[in-house]
């Protein structure tokens, strides 16, 4: 067993010199001493540390104190754990525990794709699904019916959400293959609110979280707002690069992987079944929480040449938290989101749930309930999928004629196009804006200050005029 005798040197950790020291201060002494030993070269890469029992006995502290100190060092990147084998010095030390590096700031520019004064036909980069008049009229009738039903207002409702709606969501999830007990389902004001609730519940400042590259700017914004550290896993045509994912898990032991299994934003790709199974195995091996943003899942064709299923179908909520919603099928201003998680995670989710809106969307929840209970939601999804497929085919052809390479996609709202190796997505976006069109360059979805030749197109707002302007700008 390796002895860390230097910890008893002057100015280093020695619990016996301070009998009145609190457990918290003893934990911090362990952290500072071991981190300092790594920085000074007294502890080398892959060196095994004493077991928790041996460390506690040698320095006359509790095992819990040592465990907490080791856990902090793992979270800080100084150590890594091997299941059943103990704790080891990490190969490349992370910055000191008391790091004063300025935190990254949230880039607000991509939010213009959601909040813009331009009309929809001028926003080929929009993130909002533009419905036809018939779908809008249908939704208006449902909303009017809910209001006219005499729904009594004035209370906060069920803290978990409208019970009949949650029962309908339970049925919907069961049809999709997710067996979720009713207490495992919470409603929230929308998918973004659901992601925010999950991150707020389980992530603390400086927690390491993995996201995909490219990824929705909503994912990074929610995490940065909570003070998380972000690392990226490249997204391939059939899902995240699992080799990179495993390396990051082995090296850093991230707390969470925030991703999209079905109709990824911005690429439109979906996770393949073999890769989904391996991802679940990695999550179980490293006890990593996987948050699956299923915002666009209802836009996916339920049947096809390649099976596409949400991760929760395979995992049954053991390590996966499923976040879904109706904002794209209905409209952002009347959509309702929901979070589905294992019962052991629900305590924290219920604790933070009131911060997402005490009123429980009394009208919106009942709108979705009516659509689900009378079968209108399913038929609405079918019409939207057919419309998206038809429009995507025409726009894909037009983009190819303009010299763009469009990534394969299994339906959904977006097409992910490569403008050409010699093209800058940011430069093209600026030229398009001068023509009066708001676009979504790839830099909105990759690390800050990273330019590339990609651009995301919304198939419901990309008009012939926008495509003609793009051809001119290219």
Coordinates of C-alpha atoms in Angstrom, one line a residue:
X1 CA 0.0 0.0 0.0
X2 CA 1.4 3.4 -1.0
X3 CA 2.0 5.6 2.1
X4 CA 1.5 9.3 1.7
X5 CA 3.9 10.2 4.5
X6 CA 4.5 13.7 3.1
X7 CA 0.9 14.5 4.2
X8 CA 2.2 14.7 7.8
X9 CA 4.9 17.2 6.9
X10 CA 4.6 20.7 8.3
X11 CA 1.9 22.8 6.6
X12 CA 0.4 19.6 5.2
X13 CA -2.5 17.6 6.5
X14 CA -2.3 16.1 10.0
X15 CA -5.6 15.7 11.8
X16 CA -3.8 15.1 15.1
X17 CA -2.4 18.7 15.2
X18 CA -5.9 20.2 15.3
X19 CA -8.3 18.2 17.5
X20 CA -10.9 20.9 17.3
X21 CA -10.9 20.9 13.5
X22 CA -14.3 20.3 12.0
X23 CA -15.0 17.5 9.6
X24 CA -15.4 20.0 6.8
X25 CA -12.0 21.6 7.4
X26 CA -10.4 18.1 7.6
X27 CA -11.9 17.3 4.1
X28 CA -10.5 20.5 2.7
X29 CA -7.0 19.7 4.2
X30 CA -7.1 16.3 2.5
X31 CA -8.0 17.9 -0.8
X32 CA -5.4 20.7 -0.6
X33 CA -2.7 18.2 0.5
X34 CA -3.2 15.7 -2.3
X35 CA -3.8 18.4 -5.0
X36 CA -0.6 20.0 -3.8
X37 CA 1.3 16.8 -3.9
X38 CA 0.2 16.2 -7.5
X39 CA 1.2 19.8 -8.5
X40 CA 4.6 19.4 -6.9
X41 CA 5.3 16.0 -8.5
X42 CA 5.2 14.1 -5.2
X43 CA 2.3 12.1 -6.6
X44 CA 2.7 10.9 -10.1
X45 CA 0.2 9.8 -12.8
X46 CA -1.6 6.5 -12.2
X47 CA -0.2 6.2 -8.7
X48 CA -2.7 4.4 -6.5
X49 CA -3.7 6.2 -3.3
X50 CA -4.2 4.4 0.0
X51 CA -7.6 2.9 0.5
X52 CA -10.2 4.9 2.3
X53 CA -9.9 2.6 5.4
X54 CA -6.0 2.9 5.4
X55 CA -6.1 6.7 4.9
X56 CA -8.6 7.2 7.7
X57 CA -6.6 5.0 10.1
X58 CA -3.2 6.6 9.3
X59 CA -4.5 10.1 9.8
X60 CA -7.0 9.4 12.4
X61 CA -10.1 10.8 10.7
X62 CA -13.4 9.1 9.8
X63 CA -13.8 7.1 6.6
X64 CA -16.6 9.5 5.5
X65 CA -14.1 12.4 5.7
X66 CA -11.6 10.6 3.4
X67 CA -14.4 9.5 1.1
X68 CA -15.6 13.1 0.7
X69 CA -12.1 14.3 0.1
X70 CA -11.5 11.7 -2.6
X71 CA -14.8 12.5 -4.2
X72 CA -13.9 16.1 -4.4
X73 CA -10.6 15.3 -6.0
X74 CA -12.3 13.1 -8.6
X75 CA -14.8 15.8 -9.4
X76 CA -11.9 18.3 -9.7
X77 CA -10.0 16.0 -12.1
X78 CA -7.1 15.3 -9.8
X79 CA -8.0 11.6 -9.3
X80 CA -9.9 8.9 -11.1
X81 CA -11.6 5.8 -9.6
X82 CA -11.5 2.2 -10.8
X83 CA -14.4 0.2 -9.6
X84 CA -13.2 -2.3 -7.0
X85 CA -9.6 -1.1 -7.3
X86 CA -9.5 2.2 -5.5
X87 CA -8.4 5.8 -6.4
X88 CA -5.5 6.8 -8.7
X89 CA -3.8 10.0 -9.7
X90 CA -5.1 11.4 -12.9
X91 CA -2.7 11.6 -15.9
X92 CA -3.0 15.3 -16.5
X93 CA -3.9 17.4 -13.4
X94 CA -6.8 19.7 -13.6
X95 CA -6.4 23.4 -12.5
X96 CA -6.0 23.9 -8.7
X97 CA -9.1 23.5 -6.6
X98 CA -9.4 27.2 -6.0
X99 CA -9.4 28.1 -9.7
X100 CA -9.9 31.9 -10.4
X101 CA -10.3 31.4 -14.2
X102 CA -13.1 33.6 -15.5
X103 CA -16.2 31.6 -16.2
X104 CA -17.5 31.4 -19.8
X105 CA -20.4 33.7 -20.7
X106 CA -23.6 32.8 -22.3
X107 CA -23.8 33.7 -26.0
X108 CA -27.2 35.3 -26.5
X109 CA -26.8 35.8 -30.3
X110 CA -28.4 32.4 -31.2
X111 CA -31.6 33.3 -29.3
X112 CA -32.5 35.7 -32.1
X113 CA -33.5 32.5 -33.9
X114 CA -36.4 32.2 -31.4
X115 CA -37.0 35.9 -30.6
X116 CA -37.0 37.9 -33.8
X117 CA -39.0 40.7 -35.3
X118 CA -38.6 39.3 -38.8
X119 CA -41.6 37.4 -40.3
X120 CA -41.3 33.5 -40.5
X121 CA -40.7 33.5 -44.2
X122 CA -37.6 35.6 -43.6
X123 CA -36.2 33.2 -41.0
X124 CA -34.8 30.0 -42.7
X125 CA -32.8 29.5 -39.5
X126 CA -35.8 29.6 -37.2
X127 CA -36.2 27.0 -34.5
X128 CA -40.0 27.3 -34.5
X129 CA -42.3 25.0 -36.6
X130 CA -44.6 27.0 -38.8
X131 CA -48.1 25.4 -38.9
X132 CA -50.6 25.6 -41.8
X133 CA -53.8 27.5 -41.3
X134 CA -55.8 24.3 -40.7
X135 CA -53.6 23.2 -37.8
X136 CA -53.7 26.7 -36.3
X137 CA -57.5 26.8 -36.5
X138 CA -57.7 23.4 -34.9
X139 CA -55.6 24.5 -32.0
X140 CA -57.7 27.7 -31.6
X141 CA -60.9 25.6 -31.3
X142 CA -59.3 23.4 -28.6
X143 CA -58.1 26.4 -26.6
X144 CA -61.5 28.1 -26.9
X145 CA -63.2 24.9 -25.8
X146 CA -61.0 24.7 -22.7
X147 CA -61.7 28.3 -21.7
X148 CA -65.4 27.9 -22.4
X149 CA -65.6 24.8 -20.2
X150 CA -65.7 27.0 -17.1
X151 CA -62.3 25.9 -15.7
X152 CA -62.1 27.5 -12.3
X153 CA -59.0 29.5 -11.8
X154 CA -57.5 30.8 -8.6
X155 CA -55.4 27.9 -7.3
X156 CA -52.0 26.4 -7.9
X157 CA -53.2 22.9 -8.7
X158 CA -51.3 19.6 -8.3
X159 CA -47.5 20.3 -7.7
X160 CA -46.8 17.4 -10.0
X161 CA -49.1 18.7 -12.8
X162 CA -52.6 18.1 -13.9
X163 CA -53.4 14.5 -12.9
X164 CA -55.6 13.5 -16.0
X165 CA -52.9 14.8 -18.3
X166 CA -50.2 12.9 -16.5
X167 CA -52.3 9.7 -16.9
X168 CA -52.6 10.4 -20.6
X169 CA -48.9 11.0 -20.8
X170 CA -48.3 7.7 -19.0
X171 CA -50.4 5.9 -21.7
X172 CA -48.5 7.7 -24.5
X173 CA -45.2 6.7 -23.0
X174 CA -46.3 3.1 -22.6
X175 CA -47.2 3.0 -26.3
X176 CA -43.7 4.2 -27.1
X177 CA -42.2 1.5 -24.9
X178 CA -41.5 3.5 -21.7
X179 CA -43.1 1.9 -18.7
X180 CA -43.2 4.9 -16.3
X181 CA -45.2 4.8 -13.0
X182 CA -47.4 7.8 -12.6
X183 CA -45.3 9.4 -9.7
X184 CA -42.3 9.4 -12.1
X185 CA -44.0 11.9 -14.4
X186 CA -43.9 15.7 -13.8
X187 CA -45.3 18.4 -16.1
X188 CA -43.4 21.6 -16.7
X189 CA -44.1 24.8 -18.8
X190 CA -42.1 23.4 -21.7
X191 CA -39.1 21.3 -22.8
X192 CA -36.6 24.0 -21.9
X193 CA -38.2 24.3 -18.5
X194 CA -37.9 20.6 -18.1
X195 CA -34.1 20.6 -19.0
X196 CA -33.6 23.6 -16.6
X197 CA -35.4 21.7 -13.8
X198 CA -33.2 18.6 -14.3
X199 CA -30.0 20.6 -14.4
X200 CA -30.9 22.7 -11.5
X201 CA -31.8 19.6 -9.5
X202 CA -28.6 17.6 -10.1
X203 CA -25.8 19.9 -11.2
X204 CA -23.9 22.2 -9.0
X205 CA -21.3 24.9 -9.9
X206 CA -18.2 23.3 -11.5
X207 CA -19.9 19.9 -12.1
X208 CA -18.6 18.4 -15.3
X209 CA -21.3 17.8 -17.9
X210 CA -20.9 16.4 -21.4
X211 CA -22.9 17.7 -24.4
X212 CA -22.8 16.8 -28.1
X213 CA -20.9 18.7 -30.8
X214 CA -22.8 20.2 -32.4
X215 CA -25.5 20.7 -29.8
X216 CA -28.5 22.9 -29.3
X217 CA -27.5 26.2 -27.8
X218 CA -30.2 25.7 -25.3
X219 CA -28.3 22.9 -23.8
X220 CA -25.1 24.9 -23.3
X221 CA -27.0 27.9 -22.0
X222 CA -28.9 26.0 -19.4
X223 CA -25.7 24.4 -18.1
X224 CA -23.6 27.6 -18.1
X225 CA -26.4 29.4 -16.2
X226 CA -26.0 26.7 -13.5
X227 CA -22.2 27.1 -13.5
X228 CA -21.4 23.7 -15.0
X229 CA -18.1 22.8 -16.7
X230 CA -18.8 21.6 -20.3
X231 CA -17.0 19.1 -22.4
X232 CA -18.1 18.0 -25.9
X233 CA -18.6 14.6 -27.5
X234 CA -18.6 14.7 -31.4
X235 CA -22.0 13.8 -32.9
X236 CA -21.8 11.3 -35.7
X237 CA -24.5 10.2 -38.2
X238 CA -25.8 7.6 -35.9
X239 CA -25.2 9.3 -32.6
X240 CA -22.4 10.4 -30.3
X241 CA -18.8 9.1 -30.8
X242 CA -18.8 6.4 -28.1
X243 CA -15.0 6.1 -28.2
X244 CA -14.6 9.8 -27.2
X245 CA -17.5 9.4 -24.7
X246 CA -15.8 6.5 -23.0
X247 CA -12.4 8.3 -22.8
X248 CA -14.0 11.3 -21.2
X249 CA -15.9 9.1 -18.7
X250 CA -12.7 7.3 -17.8
X251 CA -10.7 10.5 -17.4
X252 CA -13.2 12.9 -15.9
X253 CA -16.2 10.9 -14.4
X254 CA -18.8 13.4 -15.6
X255 CA -22.0 13.8 -13.7
X256 CA -24.2 14.0 -16.7
X257 CA -24.5 13.6 -20.5
X258 CA -27.1 16.0 -22.0
X259 CA -28.0 14.7 -25.5
X260 CA -30.7 13.9 -28.0
X261 CA -31.4 10.4 -29.1
X262 CA -34.2 11.1 -31.6
X263 CA -34.1 13.9 -34.2
X264 CA -31.0 15.7 -32.9
X265 CA -30.9 19.5 -33.1
X266 CA -29.3 20.7 -35.4
X267 CA -28.3 17.7 -37.6
X268 CA -31.7 15.9 -37.6
X269 CA -30.0 12.5 -37.1
X270 CA -31.2 9.8 -34.6
X271 CA -29.3 7.4 -32.4
X272 CA -28.9 3.9 -33.9
X273 CA -30.1 0.9 -31.8
X274 CA -26.7 -0.7 -31.5
X275 CA -25.1 2.6 -30.4
X276 CA -28.0 3.2 -28.0
X277 CA -27.3 -0.1 -26.2
X278 CA -23.6 0.6 -25.9
X279 CA -24.3 4.1 -24.6
X280 CA -26.5 2.7 -21.9
X281 CA -23.8 0.3 -20.9
X282 CA -21.3 3.1 -20.6
X283 CA -23.7 5.1 -18.5
X284 CA -24.2 2.1 -16.2
X285 CA -20.5 1.4 -15.9
X286 CA -19.6 5.0 -14.9
X287 CA -22.9 5.7 -13.0
X288 CA -23.5 8.7 -15.3
X289 CA -26.9 10.3 -15.6
X290 CA -28.0 10.7 -19.2
X291 CA -30.6 13.4 -19.9
X292 CA -32.4 12.7 -23.2
X293 CA -33.9 15.8 -24.8
X294 CA -36.9 14.4 -26.7
X295 CA -38.2 17.8 -27.8
X296 CA -38.5 16.7 -31.4
X297 CA -39.3 13.0 -30.9
X298 CA -43.0 13.3 -31.8
X299 CA -41.9 14.6 -35.3
X300 CA -40.1 11.3 -36.0
X301 CA -41.8 8.6 -38.1
X302 CA -42.6 5.7 -35.8
X303 CA -41.7 3.1 -38.4
X304 CA -38.9 3.0 -40.9
X305 CA -36.0 1.0 -42.2
X306 CA -34.0 1.6 -39.1
X307 CA -35.6 1.3 -35.6
X308 CA -35.4 4.7 -33.8
X309 CA -36.4 4.7 -30.1
X310 CA -35.8 7.1 -27.2
X311 CA -33.1 6.0 -24.8
X312 CA -35.5 5.5 -22.0
X313 CA -37.1 2.6 -23.9
X314 CA -33.8 0.6 -23.4
X315 CA -32.9 1.9 -20.0
X316 CA -36.4 2.1 -18.4
X317 CA -35.3 5.2 -16.5
X318 CA -32.4 3.5 -14.6
X319 CA -29.8 6.1 -15.7
X320 CA -31.9 8.0 -18.3
X321 CA -34.1 11.0 -17.6
X322 CA -36.5 11.6 -20.4
X323 CA -37.6 15.2 -21.2
X324 CA -40.4 15.6 -23.8
X325 CA -43.1 18.1 -24.7
X326 CA -45.7 19.3 -27.1
X327 CA -44.4 22.8 -28.1
X328 CA -43.5 21.9 -31.6
X329 CA -46.7 19.9 -32.3
X330 CA -48.9 22.6 -30.8
X331 CA -47.2 26.0 -30.4
X332 CA -44.6 27.4 -28.1
X333 CA -47.1 29.6 -26.3
X334 CA -49.5 26.8 -25.4
X335 CA -47.1 23.8 -25.3
X336 CA -46.5 21.7 -22.2
X337 CA -43.4 19.8 -21.3
X338 CA -42.8 16.8 -19.0
X339 CA -40.0 15.1 -17.2
X340 CA -39.9 11.3 -16.7
X341 CA -37.4 9.9 -14.2
X342 CA -36.8 7.1 -11.8
X343 CA -38.5 7.4 -8.4
X344 CA -35.1 7.8 -6.7
X345 CA -34.5 11.0 -8.6
X346 CA -38.0 12.4 -8.1
X347 CA -37.3 13.9 -4.6
X348 CA -35.0 16.5 -5.9
X349 CA -37.1 17.1 -9.0
X350 CA -40.2 17.7 -6.9
X351 CA -38.2 20.0 -4.6
X352 CA -37.1 22.3 -7.4
X353 CA -40.4 21.9 -9.5
X354 CA -42.2 24.9 -7.9
X355 CA -39.4 27.2 -9.1
X356 CA -40.5 26.3 -12.7
X357 CA -43.9 27.8 -12.2
X358 CA -46.4 27.4 -9.4
X359 CA -49.4 27.9 -11.6
X360 CA -48.9 24.6 -13.4
X361 CA -50.1 26.0 -16.8
X362 CA -53.8 25.3 -15.9
X363 CA -55.0 26.1 -19.5
X364 CA -52.1 24.6 -21.4
X365 CA -52.2 21.3 -19.6
X366 CA -55.9 20.9 -20.3
X367 CA -55.4 21.8 -24.0
X368 CA -52.8 18.9 -24.3
X369 CA -55.1 16.6 -22.3
X370 CA -58.0 17.1 -24.7
X371 CA -55.8 16.6 -27.7
X372 CA -54.3 13.4 -26.3
X373 CA -57.6 12.0 -24.9
X374 CA -59.6 12.3 -28.1
X375 CA -56.9 11.2 -30.5
X376 CA -56.3 14.6 -32.1
X377 CA -52.7 14.8 -31.0
X378 CA -51.8 11.5 -32.8
X379 CA -53.5 12.6 -36.0
X380 CA -51.9 16.1 -35.8
X381 CA -48.5 14.4 -35.5
X382 CA -49.2 12.3 -38.6
X383 CA -50.2 15.4 -40.7
X384 CA -47.1 17.4 -39.5
X385 CA -44.7 14.5 -40.3
X386 CA -46.1 14.2 -43.8
X387 CA -45.8 17.9 -44.4
X388 CA -42.3 18.0 -43.1
X389 CA -41.2 15.1 -45.3
X390 CA -42.7 16.7 -48.4
X391 CA -41.1 20.1 -47.7
X392 CA -37.7 18.5 -46.8
X393 CA -37.5 16.7 -50.1
X394 CA -38.0 19.9 -52.1
X395 CA -35.6 21.9 -50.0
X396 CA -32.9 19.2 -49.9
X397 CA -33.0 19.2 -53.7
X398 CA -32.7 23.0 -53.9
X399 CA -29.8 23.0 -51.5
X400 CA -28.0 20.4 -53.5
X401 CA -28.4 22.5 -56.7
X402 CA -26.8 25.4 -54.8
X403 CA -23.7 23.3 -54.1
X404 CA -24.5 22.3 -50.5
X405 CA -24.2 18.8 -49.1
X406 CA -27.1 17.9 -46.9
X407 CA -26.7 15.4 -44.1
X408 CA -29.1 12.4 -44.0
X409 CA -32.0 12.8 -41.6
X410 CA -34.9 10.7 -40.5
X411 CA -37.5 13.4 -40.8
X412 CA -38.1 16.3 -38.4
X413 CA -37.9 20.0 -38.6
X414 CA -34.3 20.6 -39.7
X415 CA -31.8 20.0 -42.5
X416 CA -28.1 20.3 -41.7
X417 CA -26.1 21.4 -44.7
X418 CA -22.5 21.8 -45.5
X419 CA -22.1 25.0 -47.6
X420 CA -18.7 23.8 -48.9
X421 CA -15.2 23.5 -47.5
X422 CA -14.2 27.0 -48.6
X423 CA -17.3 28.7 -47.2
X424 CA -17.7 30.3 -43.8
X425 CA -21.1 29.8 -42.2
X426 CA -20.8 33.0 -40.3
X427 CA -19.9 35.0 -43.4
X428 CA -22.7 33.5 -45.4
X429 CA -25.1 34.3 -42.5
X430 CA -24.0 38.0 -42.5
X431 CA -24.6 38.2 -46.3
X432 CA -28.0 36.6 -45.9
X433 CA -28.9 39.1 -43.2
X434 CA -28.1 41.9 -45.6
X435 CA -30.6 40.3 -48.0
X436 CA -33.2 40.3 -45.1
X437 CA -32.9 36.6 -44.1
X438 CA -32.0 35.3 -40.7
X439 CA -30.0 32.0 -40.8
X440 CA -28.5 29.6 -38.3
X441 CA -24.7 29.2 -39.0
X442 CA -23.0 26.2 -37.5
X443 CA -21.1 28.3 -35.0
X444 CA -24.4 28.7 -33.0
X445 CA -24.2 25.0 -32.2
X446 CA -20.5 24.4 -31.7
X447 CA -17.9 25.7 -29.2
X448 CA -17.7 29.5 -28.9
X449 CA -15.6 31.3 -31.6
X450 CA -15.6 28.1 -33.7
X451 CA -16.6 28.8 -37.3
X452 CA -17.4 26.1 -39.8
X453 CA -19.1 25.7 -43.1
X454 CA -22.4 24.3 -41.8
X455 CA -25.8 25.8 -41.6
X456 CA -29.2 24.6 -40.2
X457 CA -32.4 25.1 -42.2
X458 CA -35.9 24.9 -41.0
X459 CA -38.0 23.2 -43.6
X460 CA -41.2 25.1 -42.7
X461 CA -39.7 28.6 -43.0
X462 CA -37.1 28.1 -45.8
X463 CA -38.8 29.6 -48.8
X464 CA -37.9 29.7 -52.5
X465 CA -36.9 33.4 -51.9
X466 CA -34.5 32.4 -49.1
X467 CA -33.0 29.6 -51.2
X468 CA -32.4 32.1 -54.1
X469 CA -30.7 34.5 -51.7
X470 CA -28.6 31.7 -50.4
X471 CA -27.5 30.7 -53.9
X472 CA -26.5 34.4 -54.5
X473 CA -24.6 34.6 -51.3
X474 CA -22.7 31.4 -52.0

